[in-house]
Coordinates of C-alpha atoms in Angstrom, one line a residue:
Chain A
A1 CA 87.7 -223.0 -177.8
Q2 CA 86.3 -225.2 -175.0
S3 CA 83.0 -227.0 -175.3
V4 CA 80.9 -229.2 -173.0
S5 CA 78.6 -232.1 -174.0
Q6 CA 75.8 -233.5 -171.9
H7 CA 74.5 -236.7 -173.4
N8 CA 71.2 -237.0 -171.6
H9 CA 68.7 -234.2 -172.2
H10 CA 65.8 -235.7 -170.2
V11 CA 66.0 -238.4 -167.5
I12 CA 63.1 -239.9 -165.6
L13 CA 63.8 -242.0 -162.5
S14 CA 61.9 -243.5 -159.7
E15 CA 62.8 -242.5 -156.2
A16 CA 65.8 -244.6 -154.8
A17 CA 67.1 -245.3 -158.2
S18 CA 70.7 -244.5 -159.0
L19 CA 71.7 -241.6 -161.1
E20 CA 74.6 -241.0 -163.5
L21 CA 74.6 -238.0 -165.8
G22 CA 77.3 -237.9 -168.5
C23 CA 79.5 -234.9 -169.2
N24 CA 82.4 -234.6 -171.6
Y25 CA 84.4 -231.5 -172.3
S26 CA 86.8 -230.5 -175.0
Y27 CA 89.8 -228.4 -174.0
G28 CA 93.5 -229.1 -174.4
G29 CA 94.8 -227.5 -171.2
T30 CA 94.1 -227.5 -167.5
V31 CA 90.4 -227.2 -166.7
N32 CA 88.2 -226.5 -163.7
L33 CA 85.0 -228.5 -163.7
F34 CA 81.6 -227.8 -162.2
W35 CA 78.1 -229.1 -161.8
Y36 CA 75.4 -226.6 -161.2
V37 CA 71.8 -227.3 -160.5
Q38 CA 68.6 -225.3 -161.1
Y39 CA 65.6 -226.3 -159.0
P40 CA 62.2 -225.3 -160.4
G41 CA 61.7 -221.6 -159.8
Q42 CA 65.1 -221.1 -158.3
H43 CA 68.4 -219.8 -159.6
L44 CA 71.6 -221.7 -160.4
Q45 CA 73.5 -223.1 -157.5
L46 CA 76.7 -225.1 -157.3
L47 CA 76.6 -228.8 -156.6
L48 CA 80.3 -229.5 -156.7
K49 CA 83.5 -228.5 -158.3
Y50 CA 86.9 -229.9 -159.3
F51 CA 90.0 -227.8 -159.4
S52 CA 92.8 -230.3 -158.6
G53 CA 93.7 -233.2 -156.4
D54 CA 91.4 -236.2 -155.7
P55 CA 89.5 -236.8 -159.0
L56 CA 86.5 -238.0 -157.0
V57 CA 84.6 -235.0 -155.7
K58 CA 81.8 -235.0 -153.3
G59 CA 79.2 -232.2 -153.3
I60 CA 76.0 -231.3 -151.5
K61 CA 73.0 -233.5 -151.1
G62 CA 74.9 -236.7 -151.6
F63 CA 76.1 -235.9 -155.2
E64 CA 79.5 -236.9 -156.4
A65 CA 81.5 -236.6 -159.6
E66 CA 84.6 -238.3 -161.0
F67 CA 87.1 -236.5 -163.2
I68 CA 88.6 -238.9 -165.7
K69 CA 91.2 -236.9 -167.5
S70 CA 91.9 -239.6 -170.2
K71 CA 88.3 -239.6 -171.1
F72 CA 87.7 -235.8 -170.8
S73 CA 84.8 -236.7 -168.6
F74 CA 83.2 -235.4 -165.4
N75 CA 80.1 -237.6 -164.8
L76 CA 77.7 -236.8 -162.0
R77 CA 76.4 -239.6 -159.7
K78 CA 74.1 -240.1 -156.9
P79 CA 73.4 -243.6 -155.5
S80 CA 69.8 -243.0 -154.5
V81 CA 67.7 -240.1 -155.9
Q82 CA 64.9 -238.3 -154.1
W83 CA 61.8 -236.5 -155.5
S84 CA 63.4 -233.3 -154.3
D85 CA 66.3 -233.9 -156.8
T86 CA 63.9 -233.0 -159.7
A87 CA 65.8 -230.1 -161.4
E88 CA 67.9 -229.2 -164.3
Y89 CA 71.6 -230.1 -164.1
F90 CA 74.4 -228.3 -165.9
C91 CA 78.0 -229.3 -166.4
A92 CA 80.4 -226.5 -166.9
V93 CA 84.1 -225.9 -167.5
T94 CA 86.5 -223.1 -167.2
G95 CA 89.8 -223.4 -169.1
G96 CA 92.3 -220.7 -169.9
G97 CA 90.2 -218.1 -168.1
N98 CA 87.3 -217.7 -165.6
K99 CA 84.3 -217.7 -167.9
L100 CA 82.1 -220.7 -167.6
T101 CA 81.2 -222.8 -170.7
F102 CA 78.1 -224.8 -170.0
G103 CA 76.6 -227.9 -171.4
T104 CA 73.0 -227.9 -172.7
G105 CA 71.7 -229.2 -169.4
T106 CA 69.8 -232.4 -168.3
Q107 CA 66.3 -232.2 -167.1
L108 CA 65.9 -234.8 -164.3
K109 CA 62.4 -235.8 -163.1
V110 CA 62.2 -238.1 -160.1
E111 CA 58.8 -239.8 -159.7
L112 CA 57.4 -241.0 -156.4
Chain B
G1 CA 74.4 -213.0 -146.2
A2 CA 73.0 -211.2 -149.3
G3 CA 73.4 -213.0 -152.6
V4 CA 73.6 -211.6 -156.1
S5 CA 70.6 -209.5 -156.9
Q6 CA 69.2 -208.5 -160.2
S7 CA 66.6 -206.0 -161.4
P8 CA 64.1 -206.0 -162.8
S9 CA 63.0 -209.6 -162.4
N10 CA 60.9 -209.4 -165.6
K11 CA 61.1 -206.9 -168.4
V12 CA 58.7 -206.7 -171.4
T13 CA 59.7 -204.4 -174.2
E14 CA 58.9 -203.6 -177.7
K15 CA 61.2 -204.4 -180.6
G16 CA 63.6 -201.5 -181.2
K17 CA 63.6 -200.1 -177.7
D18 CA 66.6 -200.0 -175.4
V19 CA 66.7 -201.8 -172.1
E20 CA 69.0 -201.7 -169.1
L21 CA 69.5 -204.7 -166.7
R22 CA 71.1 -204.2 -163.3
C23 CA 73.2 -206.5 -161.2
D24 CA 74.4 -206.1 -157.6
P25 CA 77.1 -208.6 -156.9
I26 CA 78.0 -210.1 -153.5
S27 CA 80.0 -207.5 -151.5
G28 CA 83.7 -208.0 -151.9
H29 CA 83.5 -210.1 -155.0
T30 CA 86.0 -208.7 -157.5
A31 CA 84.7 -210.7 -160.5
L32 CA 81.4 -210.2 -162.2
Y33 CA 79.9 -212.1 -165.1
W34 CA 76.9 -211.8 -167.4
Y35 CA 75.4 -214.9 -169.0
R36 CA 72.3 -215.4 -171.2
Q37 CA 70.0 -218.4 -170.9
S38 CA 67.7 -219.0 -173.9
L39 CA 65.8 -222.0 -175.3
G40 CA 67.8 -222.2 -178.5
Q41 CA 71.2 -221.5 -177.2
G42 CA 71.4 -222.7 -173.6
L43 CA 73.6 -220.9 -171.2
E44 CA 76.0 -218.5 -172.9
F45 CA 78.8 -216.3 -171.6
L46 CA 78.4 -212.6 -172.5
I47 CA 81.0 -210.5 -170.6
Y48 CA 83.3 -210.6 -167.6
F49 CA 84.7 -207.9 -165.3
Q50 CA 87.7 -208.5 -163.1
G51 CA 88.7 -205.7 -160.8
N52 CA 90.0 -202.7 -162.7
S53 CA 91.1 -204.7 -165.7
A54 CA 89.6 -204.3 -169.2
P55 CA 86.5 -206.5 -169.4
D56 CA 86.4 -209.6 -171.5
K57 CA 83.7 -208.8 -174.0
S58 CA 84.2 -211.9 -176.2
G59 CA 80.8 -213.3 -175.6
L60 CA 78.7 -210.2 -176.6
P61 CA 76.6 -211.3 -179.6
S62 CA 76.5 -207.9 -181.3
D63 CA 77.5 -204.2 -180.9
R64 CA 74.0 -203.6 -179.6
F65 CA 75.1 -205.2 -176.3
S66 CA 77.3 -203.3 -173.9
A67 CA 77.9 -203.4 -170.2
E68 CA 79.6 -201.4 -167.6
R69 CA 80.6 -201.8 -164.0
T70 CA 80.8 -198.7 -161.9
G71 CA 83.1 -198.5 -158.9
G72 CA 83.9 -202.1 -159.1
S73 CA 80.5 -203.1 -157.8
V74 CA 77.1 -202.7 -159.6
S75 CA 76.9 -203.6 -163.2
T76 CA 74.5 -202.6 -166.0
L77 CA 73.9 -204.6 -169.1
T78 CA 72.4 -202.4 -171.9
I79 CA 70.8 -203.8 -175.0
Q80 CA 70.1 -201.2 -177.7
R81 CA 67.4 -201.5 -180.4
T82 CA 66.2 -204.8 -179.0
Q83 CA 65.2 -207.7 -181.3
Q84 CA 63.0 -210.6 -180.7
E85 CA 66.0 -213.0 -180.6
D86 CA 67.2 -211.0 -177.5
S87 CA 64.4 -212.6 -175.5
A88 CA 66.1 -214.7 -172.8
V89 CA 66.9 -214.8 -169.1
Y90 CA 69.9 -212.7 -168.4
L91 CA 72.0 -214.0 -165.5
C92 CA 74.6 -212.2 -163.5
A93 CA 77.2 -214.0 -161.4
S94 CA 80.0 -212.9 -159.1
S95 CA 83.0 -214.5 -157.6
P96 CA 85.9 -213.6 -155.4
A97 CA 88.1 -215.0 -158.2
M98 CA 91.8 -214.3 -158.5
R99 CA 93.1 -213.8 -162.0
G100 CA 94.0 -217.1 -163.6
R101 CA 92.1 -219.3 -161.1
G102 CA 88.7 -220.6 -161.5
D103 CA 86.4 -220.0 -158.5
E104 CA 82.8 -220.7 -157.7
Q105 CA 80.5 -218.3 -159.4
F106 CA 77.4 -217.3 -157.4
F107 CA 74.4 -216.6 -159.6
G108 CA 71.6 -214.2 -159.3
P109 CA 67.9 -215.0 -160.0
G110 CA 68.1 -213.5 -163.5
T111 CA 66.1 -211.0 -165.5
R112 CA 63.6 -212.5 -167.9
L113 CA 63.5 -210.2 -171.0
T114 CA 60.7 -210.5 -173.5
V115 CA 60.9 -208.5 -176.7
L116 CA 57.5 -208.2 -178.4

């Protein structure tokens, strides 16, 4: 069975700080990897996804993630966060099927 | 265009009652998923429909939970004899997914279920 670990449960940053959220997955086969975001009061939306090809994936709002197969990792990064990035971030994987397995989420708070 | 819609947005029920939650996927999407988001368990997969194939029910937590998808479009998740631990936000998602390939899933706003 596949599983996803997100190491940071709560992160507080000041505006303009750099962000890196860790995500590791456990699955022996080919995976598709996703980062979803849930802004306060809104529903889940996709930030970025990796299916194949270039392991450095760029998403919306300046986010990017790097798939490192040898480390089973798919960390999310943003060089300079904004107050509007305050949200909950979920890493997710599909492997051997289409259902998403999610990590426990990371609450990001960006302070002005 | 219209996204995934769910109804009701909030549902409060008494323990032991049955509830039905509805999902309208994005038009043309062949795959439909139900997930549950709760404080203790995070986001969990419940059930997956793909076209006319038999649904993947592997995530349903008990036989009190069932779902159907009529005409390849609207889906209803039914919880019988609700328990307090069923309290959660029930999320529906759809995708244009082809079998065997992961696609982006588009999520609805969810139904917040509270069992008293």
